[in-house]
Each structure stands twice: as structure tokens, then as C-alpha cells.
Tab-separated table of C-alpha atoms and ligand atoms in Angstrom:
chain	number	residue	atom	x	y	z
A	566	MET	CA	10.996	9.445	12.657
A	567	ASP	CA	10.664	9.950	15.860
A	568	GLY	CA	7.380	11.154	18.148
A	569	VAL	CA	6.635	13.409	15.114
A	570	THR	CA	3.888	16.038	15.302
A	571	LYS	CA	2.117	18.352	12.720
A	572	ARG	CA	-0.919	20.895	14.027
A	573	TYR	CA	-2.983	22.792	11.330
A	574	GLY	CA	-4.615	25.483	13.106
A	575	GLU	CA	-7.056	23.471	15.554
A	576	VAL	CA	-6.271	20.139	14.007
A	577	THR	CA	-3.681	17.740	14.832
A	578	ALA	CA	-2.965	16.396	11.714
A	579	LEU	CA	-0.044	13.771	13.473
A	580	ASP	CA	0.412	13.148	16.871
A	581	GLY	CA	3.903	11.942	17.880
A	582	VAL	CA	4.497	9.449	15.508
A	583	SER	CA	6.879	7.249	15.965
A	584	LEU	CA	8.680	4.948	12.635
A	585	ASP	CA	11.528	3.444	11.451
A	586	VAL	CA	11.504	2.648	7.821
A	587	ARG	CA	14.377	-0.265	6.862
A	588	ARG	CA	15.860	0.244	3.518
A	589	GLY	CA	14.762	-2.165	0.027
A	590	GLU	CA	11.205	-2.066	2.476
A	591	PHE	CA	7.658	-1.724	1.040
A	592	PHE	CA	6.718	0.754	3.353
A	593	GLY	CA	2.851	0.757	3.470
A	594	VAL	CA	0.930	3.424	5.524
A	595	LEU	CA	-2.874	2.783	5.897
A	596	GLY	CA	-5.457	4.478	7.153
A	597	PRO	CA	-8.926	6.759	6.559
A	598	ASN	CA	-9.202	9.867	5.087
A	599	GLY	CA	-7.585	12.297	7.022
A	600	ALA	CA	-5.551	9.744	8.877
A	601	GLY	CA	-2.490	12.407	8.023
A	602	LYS	CA	-1.192	9.825	5.615
A	603	THR	CA	-0.549	12.733	3.562
A	604	THR	CA	0.904	14.626	5.920
A	605	LEU	CA	3.280	11.659	7.073
A	606	VAL	CA	4.354	11.920	3.460
A	607	GLU	CA	5.447	15.649	3.388
A	608	ILE	CA	7.234	15.606	6.613
A	609	VAL	CA	9.707	12.830	6.033
A	610	GLY	CA	9.840	13.663	2.186
A	611	GLY	CA	10.647	17.562	2.946
A	612	MET	CA	8.090	18.898	1.470
A	613	ARG	CA	6.401	20.354	4.993
A	614	GLU	CA	8.728	20.840	8.656
A	615	ALA	CA	6.762	19.109	11.563
A	616	ASP	CA	5.847	20.664	14.674
A	617	ALA	CA	7.747	18.966	16.945
A	618	GLY	CA	9.962	15.460	17.076
A	619	THR	CA	12.731	14.234	14.622
A	620	VAL	CA	13.158	12.632	11.066
A	621	THR	CA	15.796	11.268	9.563
A	622	VAL	CA	16.211	9.738	6.347
A	623	PHE	CA	19.777	8.654	4.949
A	624	GLY	CA	21.226	10.139	8.484
A	625	GLN	CA	19.978	14.030	7.238
A	626	SER	CA	17.082	16.153	8.193
A	627	PRO	CA	14.600	16.705	5.052
A	628	TRP	CA	14.008	19.550	6.277
A	629	PRO	CA	15.148	22.382	5.683
A	630	ARG	CA	15.558	21.279	2.419
A	631	ASP	CA	18.513	19.567	1.300
A	632	THR	CA	19.708	18.951	-2.542
A	633	ALA	CA	22.134	16.496	-2.104
A	634	LEU	CA	19.406	14.870	-0.356
A	635	LEU	CA	16.596	15.036	-2.628
A	636	ALA	CA	18.732	13.751	-5.446
A	637	ARG	CA	18.139	10.563	-3.826
A	638	ILE	CA	14.371	10.982	-3.036
A	639	GLY	CA	11.441	10.660	-5.743
A	640	VAL	CA	7.536	12.192	-5.031
A	641	GLN	CA	4.545	11.284	-6.117
A	642	THR	CA	1.785	12.930	-4.744
A	643	GLN	CA	-1.890	13.228	-4.677
A	644	ALA	CA	-1.756	16.099	-6.670
A	645	SER	CA	1.019	15.485	-9.609
A	646	ALA	CA	1.186	17.715	-11.579
A	647	PHE	CA	1.606	17.151	-15.817
A	648	PHE	CA	2.338	19.240	-18.636
A	649	ALA	CA	-0.774	18.039	-19.908
A	650	ARG	CA	-0.465	19.341	-23.637
A	651	LEU	CA	2.807	17.772	-23.921
A	652	THR	CA	2.891	14.250	-24.985
A	653	ALA	CA	3.987	11.628	-22.210
A	654	ARG	CA	7.634	11.548	-23.776
A	655	GLU	CA	7.413	15.587	-24.055
A	656	HIS	CA	6.593	15.838	-20.383
A	657	LEU	CA	9.483	13.040	-18.731
A	658	ARG	CA	12.214	14.549	-21.302
A	659	THR	CA	11.047	18.112	-19.683
A	660	VAL	CA	11.086	16.934	-16.442
A	661	ALA	CA	14.827	15.225	-17.560
A	662	ALA	CA	15.722	18.476	-18.639
A	663	LEU	CA	14.793	20.377	-15.449
A	664	TYR	CA	17.063	17.619	-13.245
A	665	GLY	CA	19.823	18.325	-15.332
A	666	MET	CA	19.506	14.590	-17.047
A	667	ASP	CA	19.706	12.970	-20.046
A	668	PRO	CA	16.643	12.946	-22.237
A	669	ALA	CA	17.275	8.939	-23.373
A	670	THR	CA	15.565	8.419	-19.212
A	671	ALA	CA	12.149	9.502	-20.554
A	672	THR	CA	12.695	6.228	-22.594
A	673	THR	CA	13.462	4.189	-19.813
A	674	ALA	CA	11.376	5.265	-17.825
A	675	LEU	CA	8.264	4.764	-20.131
A	676	GLU	CA	9.084	1.240	-20.465
A	677	ARG	CA	9.860	0.948	-16.639
A	678	VAL	CA	5.897	1.347	-15.976
A	679	SER	CA	4.985	-0.385	-19.051
A	680	LEU	CA	3.746	3.197	-21.034
A	681	THR	CA	6.142	3.129	-24.224
A	682	GLU	CA	3.066	2.454	-26.146
A	683	LYS	CA	1.632	5.608	-24.664
A	684	ALA	CA	4.761	7.468	-25.189
A	685	ASP	CA	3.365	9.660	-27.923
A	686	ALA	CA	0.029	10.582	-26.413
A	687	ARG	CA	-0.608	13.399	-25.043
A	688	VAL	CA	-1.164	13.685	-21.510
A	689	ASP	CA	-4.489	15.474	-21.055
A	690	HIS	CA	-5.211	12.068	-23.097
A	691	LEU	CA	-4.334	9.413	-20.811
A	692	SER	CA	-6.405	7.598	-19.072
A	693	GLY	CA	-6.220	8.255	-15.067
A	694	GLY	CA	-3.903	4.370	-14.599
A	695	GLN	CA	-2.016	5.788	-17.374
A	696	ARG	CA	-1.411	9.192	-15.952
A	697	GLN	CA	-0.766	7.609	-12.475
A	698	ARG	CA	2.099	5.155	-14.009
A	699	LEU	CA	3.023	8.696	-15.756
A	700	ALA	CA	3.511	10.750	-11.999
A	701	VAL	CA	5.081	7.165	-10.643
A	702	ALA	CA	7.374	7.082	-14.254
A	703	THR	CA	7.778	11.064	-13.177
A	704	ALA	CA	9.497	10.532	-9.602
A	705	LEU	CA	11.516	7.903	-10.949
A	706	LEU	CA	13.598	9.366	-13.457
A	707	HIS	CA	16.071	10.423	-11.364
A	708	GLU	CA	16.890	7.108	-10.025
A	709	PRO	CA	16.153	7.881	-6.127
A	710	ASP	CA	16.653	5.220	-3.594
A	711	LEU	CA	13.801	6.067	-1.300
A	712	ILE	CA	10.205	6.699	-3.399
A	713	PHE	CA	7.100	8.516	-1.596
A	714	LEU	CA	3.580	6.980	-3.638
A	715	ASP	CA	1.116	9.227	-2.309
A	716	GLU	CA	-2.463	6.975	-3.033
A	717	PRO	CA	-1.394	6.408	-6.558
A	718	THR	CA	-4.036	4.080	-7.207
A	719	ALA	CA	-6.909	5.771	-5.622
A	720	ALA	CA	-9.534	6.214	-8.109
A	721	LEU	CA	-8.456	3.682	-10.762
A	722	ASP	CA	-10.662	0.734	-11.695
A	723	PRO	CA	-9.143	-2.592	-10.410
A	724	GLU	CA	-7.705	-3.114	-13.992
A	725	ALA	CA	-5.795	-0.018	-13.593
A	726	ARG	CA	-4.947	-0.997	-10.171
A	727	ARG	CA	-3.436	-4.222	-11.290
A	728	GLU	CA	-1.938	-2.745	-13.692
A	729	LEU	CA	0.171	-0.667	-11.291
A	730	TRP	CA	0.612	-2.947	-8.707
A	731	VAL	CA	3.006	-4.670	-11.324
A	732	VAL	CA	4.813	-1.815	-11.980
A	733	LEU	CA	5.381	-1.262	-8.347
A	734	ARG	CA	6.199	-4.668	-8.011
A	735	SER	CA	9.436	-4.274	-9.839
A	736	LEU	CA	10.150	-1.381	-7.860
A	737	ARG	CA	10.729	-3.554	-5.131
A	738	ALA	CA	12.904	-6.149	-6.781
A	739	GLU	CA	14.717	-3.653	-7.982
A	740	GLY	CA	15.331	-2.921	-3.916
A	741	ARG	CA	13.996	0.808	-3.573
A	742	THR	CA	12.587	1.721	-0.327
A	743	ILE	CA	9.593	2.749	-1.211
A	744	ILE	CA	6.630	4.027	1.428
A	745	TYR	CA	3.602	3.563	-0.036
A	746	THR	CA	0.170	5.058	1.135
A	747	THR	CA	-3.263	3.567	0.404
A	748	HIS	CA	-6.780	2.939	2.174
A	749	TYR	CA	-7.390	0.153	0.069
A	750	LEU	CA	-6.095	-3.278	2.698
A	751	GLU	CA	-6.052	-5.724	-0.291
A	752	GLU	CA	-3.052	-3.400	-1.818
A	753	ALA	CA	-0.900	-3.633	1.618
A	754	GLU	CA	-1.715	-6.823	1.812
A	755	ALA	CA	-0.558	-7.464	-1.607
A	756	LEU	CA	2.403	-5.152	-2.129
A	757	CYS	CA	3.458	-4.675	1.329
A	758	ASP	CA	6.486	-5.609	3.805
A	759	ARG	CA	5.043	-3.558	6.565
A	760	VAL	CA	2.345	-1.884	6.940
A	761	ALA	CA	1.939	0.973	9.850
A	762	ILE	CA	-1.707	1.337	10.281
A	763	ILE	CA	-2.157	5.066	11.102
A	764	ALA	CA	-6.069	6.389	12.888
A	765	GLY	CA	-6.236	10.133	14.221
A	766	GLY	CA	-2.582	10.937	13.541
A	767	ARG	CA	-1.226	7.571	15.219
A	768	VAL	CA	0.466	5.167	14.795
A	769	VAL	CA	-2.279	1.952	16.030
A	770	ALA	CA	-0.390	-0.928	15.190
A	771	LEU	CA	2.764	-1.297	13.016
A	772	ASP	CA	3.778	-5.312	11.747
A	773	THR	CA	3.910	-7.681	8.227
A	774	PRO	CA	0.719	-8.218	7.102
A	775	ARG	CA	0.439	-11.437	8.583
A	776	ASN	CA	1.197	-10.865	11.645
A	777	LEU	CA	-1.432	-7.622	12.036
A	778	ILE	CA	-3.698	-10.192	10.503
A	779	ARG	CA	-2.374	-13.361	13.117
A	780	SER	CA	-2.244	-10.879	16.235
A	781	LEU	CA	-5.993	-10.598	15.960
A	782	ALA	CA	-6.246	-14.515	16.184
A	783	ALA	CA	-9.464	-14.312	14.061
A	784	PRO	CA	-10.030	-17.984	12.888
A	785	THR	CA	-9.766	-19.029	8.727
A	786	ARG	CA	-13.055	-20.849	7.899
A	787	LEU	CA	-12.950	-23.851	6.730
A	788	LEU	CA	-16.492	-24.109	4.012
A	789	VAL	CA	-17.365	-28.174	2.764
A	790	PRO	CA	-21.088	-28.915	0.907
A	791	ALA	CA	-23.065	-30.076	3.733
A	792	ALA	CA	-24.067	-32.970	2.659
A	793	GLY	CA	-21.261	-34.335	2.219
A	794	LEU	CA	-20.151	-33.932	6.266
A	795	SER	CA	-21.979	-33.752	9.343
A	796	THR	CA	-21.425	-31.445	12.066
A	797	ASP	CA	-20.993	-34.044	14.420
A	798	ALA	CA	-18.119	-35.606	12.046
A	799	ALA	CA	-16.420	-31.974	11.390
A	800	LEU	CA	-16.564	-31.191	15.263
A	801	ALA	CA	-14.607	-34.847	16.172
A	802	LEU	CA	-11.881	-33.103	13.897
A	803	ALA	CA	-9.144	-31.802	16.202
A	804	GLY	CA	-8.638	-28.378	15.956
A	805	VAL	CA	-11.546	-27.622	15.025
A	806	ASP	CA	-13.429	-24.935	17.308
A	807	ARG	CA	-16.702	-24.582	15.837
A	808	ALA	CA	-18.934	-26.322	13.081
A	809	THR	CA	-22.522	-24.219	11.640
A	810	VAL	CA	-24.588	-25.234	9.106
A	811	GLU	CA	-24.543	-22.233	6.568
A	812	GLY	CA	-27.127	-22.889	4.095
A	813	ASP	CA	-25.116	-25.935	1.763
A	814	ASP	CA	-22.277	-25.093	3.346
A	815	LEU	CA	-20.706	-26.813	6.990
A	816	ALA	CA	-18.576	-23.748	7.684
A	817	LEU	CA	-15.848	-25.084	10.564
A	818	GLU	CA	-14.123	-22.351	12.419
A	819	THR	CA	-10.095	-23.059	13.433
A	820	THR	CA	-7.171	-21.622	14.147
A	821	VAL	CA	-4.407	-24.586	12.902
A	822	PRO	CA	-5.755	-25.248	9.210
A	823	ASN	CA	-2.509	-26.760	8.106
A	824	ARG	CA	-3.740	-29.098	10.675
A	825	VAL	CA	-7.334	-29.866	9.724
A	826	LEU	CA	-7.249	-29.804	6.192
A	827	PRO	CA	-5.628	-33.079	5.822
A	828	ALA	CA	-7.673	-34.354	8.412
A	829	LEU	CA	-10.790	-33.427	6.047
A	830	GLY	CA	-9.355	-34.691	3.059
A	831	ASP	CA	-10.035	-37.824	4.878
A	832	LEU	CA	-13.509	-37.227	5.150
A	833	VAL	CA	-13.943	-35.265	1.743
A	834	ASP	CA	-13.190	-34.524	-1.105
A	835	ILE	CA	-10.691	-31.562	-0.426
A	836	ASP	CA	-11.365	-29.496	-3.788
A	837	THR	CA	-14.820	-28.909	-2.486
A	838	VAL	CA	-13.298	-27.374	0.351
A	839	THR	CA	-12.870	-23.417	0.129
A	840	VAL	CA	-10.762	-21.907	2.449
A	841	ARG	CA	-11.725	-17.982	4.108
A	842	THR	CA	-8.677	-16.815	5.646
A	843	PRO	CA	-8.737	-13.843	7.836
A	844	THR	CA	-7.360	-10.232	5.190
A	845	LEU	CA	-6.373	-7.181	6.804
A	846	GLU	CA	-9.142	-5.901	6.548
A	847	ASP	CA	-10.501	-7.749	9.870
A	848	ALA	CA	-7.273	-6.590	11.495
A	849	TYR	CA	-7.686	-2.865	10.108
A	850	LEU	CA	-11.532	-2.671	11.278
A	851	THR	CA	-10.184	-3.765	14.846
A	852	LEU	CA	-7.677	-1.647	14.763
A	853	THR	CA	-9.864	1.221	14.071
A	854	GLY	CA	-11.955	0.584	16.310
A	855	THR	CA	-14.256	0.848	13.589
A	856	GLY	CA	-15.347	-3.360	13.080
A	857	SER	CA	-16.259	-4.560	17.155
A	858	GLU	CA	-19.248	-5.491	15.133
A	859	HIS	CA	-18.125	-6.912	11.627
A	860	HIS	CA	-16.252	-10.710	12.266
A	861	ARG	CA	-18.332	-11.373	15.342
B	849	ADP	N1	-2.528	21.982	4.338
B	849	ADP	C1	-3.778	21.889	5.292
B	849	ADP	N2	-4.529	22.964	6.278
B	849	ADP	C2	-5.241	22.464	7.226
B	849	ADP	N3	-5.763	21.248	7.474
B	849	ADP	C3	-5.365	20.376	6.701
B	849	ADP	C4	-4.100	20.628	5.699
B	849	ADP	N4	-3.268	19.068	5.405
B	849	ADP	C5	-4.360	18.457	6.059
B	849	ADP	N5	-5.304	18.864	6.855
B	849	ADP	C6	-5.316	18.009	7.668
B	849	ADP	O1	-5.453	17.411	8.176
B	849	ADP	C7	-5.551	15.871	8.959
B	849	ADP	C8	-4.656	14.862	7.883
B	849	ADP	O2	-4.818	15.014	6.742
B	849	ADP	P1	-4.217	14.172	5.356
B	849	ADP	O3	-2.665	14.371	5.958
B	849	ADP	O4	-4.728	14.742	4.050
B	849	ADP	O5	-4.643	13.274	5.730
B	849	ADP	P2	-4.990	11.773	4.932
B	849	ADP	O6	-4.174	11.815	3.447
B	849	ADP	O7	-4.561	10.382	5.645
B	849	ADP	O8	-6.214	11.803	3.767
B	849	ADP	C9	-6.938	15.986	8.260
B	849	ADP	O9	-7.791	16.538	8.950
B	849	ADP	C10	-6.979	17.549	7.521
B	849	ADP	O10	-8.101	17.506	7.422
B	850	MG	MG1	-3.777	11.646	1.537
């Protein structure tokens, strides 16, 4: 997409967004509420028209809607609709029938999202996590090459989120292209090949989670029991920039942990050392301008 802009009255939801998603990529769109994530998904998925800019999906414009293109796209939206009184399997069979597909695809889809056990449970009796997995199964039924998932893990408890991650990783392993929105940073870090961070309708960063973290140049912190190492001995190690006592620990800051750790292992039992690497959260807070106080 290139220079895509979308306004709703006074609100500019997207303000000249340009980005490319590669085939087979698990692409994260990360941003706070109101950043424009859903609008982006809706425009690329052909559910909404952009005011300006160009969007190309598999070489074609998603707007006006094109049935050949729709067959290659699967969408799970934030407000996925279900046939609530049906069972999970019946719901999927109904959707399969709408697409003119073999009802047996329902069984396969249930397996793929680990819902086989709940096949005969009514949709309105499923837990939040199970419902989200059913929504993902619905988006997958017709074997799309490109899948949009708009905050599928919002409002899920940590265990349900992890279960969904397993499903998402398997989709990625199948080589499908996935565009995934979330406001959970650790999720983007755990799942995505690349991440676009959007804030106020603009892309403020686009890179691999690793590079985003690295571009911060935030130090890695190595925590060593203070009883085992003096500040002077720590500062004498090549690559240690700072050493401060924090409670029972001595905290060493370094940008070259791989060099410091072996030398540190000569001085203390390496199993007592805790490594705290900077996270995507650090990068995110810096980039969205809310974090300057956070890790100084
Ligand atoms: N249908 C709509 N009508 C009016 N304003 C909207 C509509 N959809 C979204 N917005 C506004 O556009 C901005 C971006 O919204 P959205 O794309 O839903 O962001 P996100 O998904 O990142 O939370 C927000 O300020 C939101 O209030
Ligand atoms: Mg949204």
C-alpha cells in the first residue's frame, strides 16, 4: 500500500500509510487503540475504500470488491459474527455451504485450531478463547493465501492467548501470509517476522522485532548476586558500561552481552546470572513518544 489515507469526518484514521507485506510473511500491525489498525485491515481486505493512495493485493486492487481476489483472502474481524445457536461444527458447515465448499472442510478447520473436542458444543457455550479459535477457523475454511486477523487475542486470558499462538504459528508454518493486528507487544515479538508500529494513523517504525529493539540501543542488563562480585571487578570487565547495586543484585549494563558473559562466568557461577534483554515494549514506548521516562 502506498500513501493510503482514510478520514472519518474530522478524524484522520490513516495518514499516508505506505508499506509492503511479503508473501509468506507474518506481518504485525502494532499500535494503541485508535491508531488505525482496523481501518488498515479493512482497506487492504477490500471492506472499505481508501480516500487516497493505492493498495495492491496479489497484483490487484481490493476495491471495488473482486470475487477472484476475495477467494484468496480470509478475514477474522474484531466483531466476528457466528451462528450462535449452532454447534461449532454446524457453524463451520454453514459457512462452508455459503462458500460452496465440501462440508468436510469444517472438520479439518476444527482440527487446525484444536477445537475438535468442542465440535458439538454450541457456539454460545464456548469460552472466549475457543470462540476466537473458531473465528480463525472460519477465516481459514476456504484455504486463503492471505489471512487478516484483527486483534484475535484481545480480551483473552494468558492461557487462551498461548493456545491461540500455537494455532497461529502453525498457519505461519504452512506458508500463508498473515497480517496480524495487536496491541500486545510480547505477541508481536513472539510471532511476527516484521512489525509496523502505527500511531495516529502513521507508520512510525517498520522492521523485524529484533531490529526495532536493537535500534533503540537499550542496554542488556545482567543481574549478579552482589555478594559474589564487587562493583570495581564488574567495571573492570570489557564491555560493561555501568554497574549499580540494586538490592541484593549488582546490575551490569552492556550492549555486548555475548562478550561480557564468558568473562563474567570466570568470576561468578554463571547459573546465578539473570539476563534481561531489552524488549519490544522499550522500542514501542520510545517510538510512540510515551516512553522517554520509562527506561531512563
Ligand atoms: N466507522 C467509523 N466512523 C468514524 N470514526 C471511525 C470509524 N472507524 C474508526 N474510526 C476512528 O478512526 C480512528 C482509527 O480507528 P481504528 O482503525 O478502529 O483503530 P484501531 O483498530 O487501531 O483501534 C479512531 O479515532 C476511531 O475512532
Ligand atoms: Mg481495531
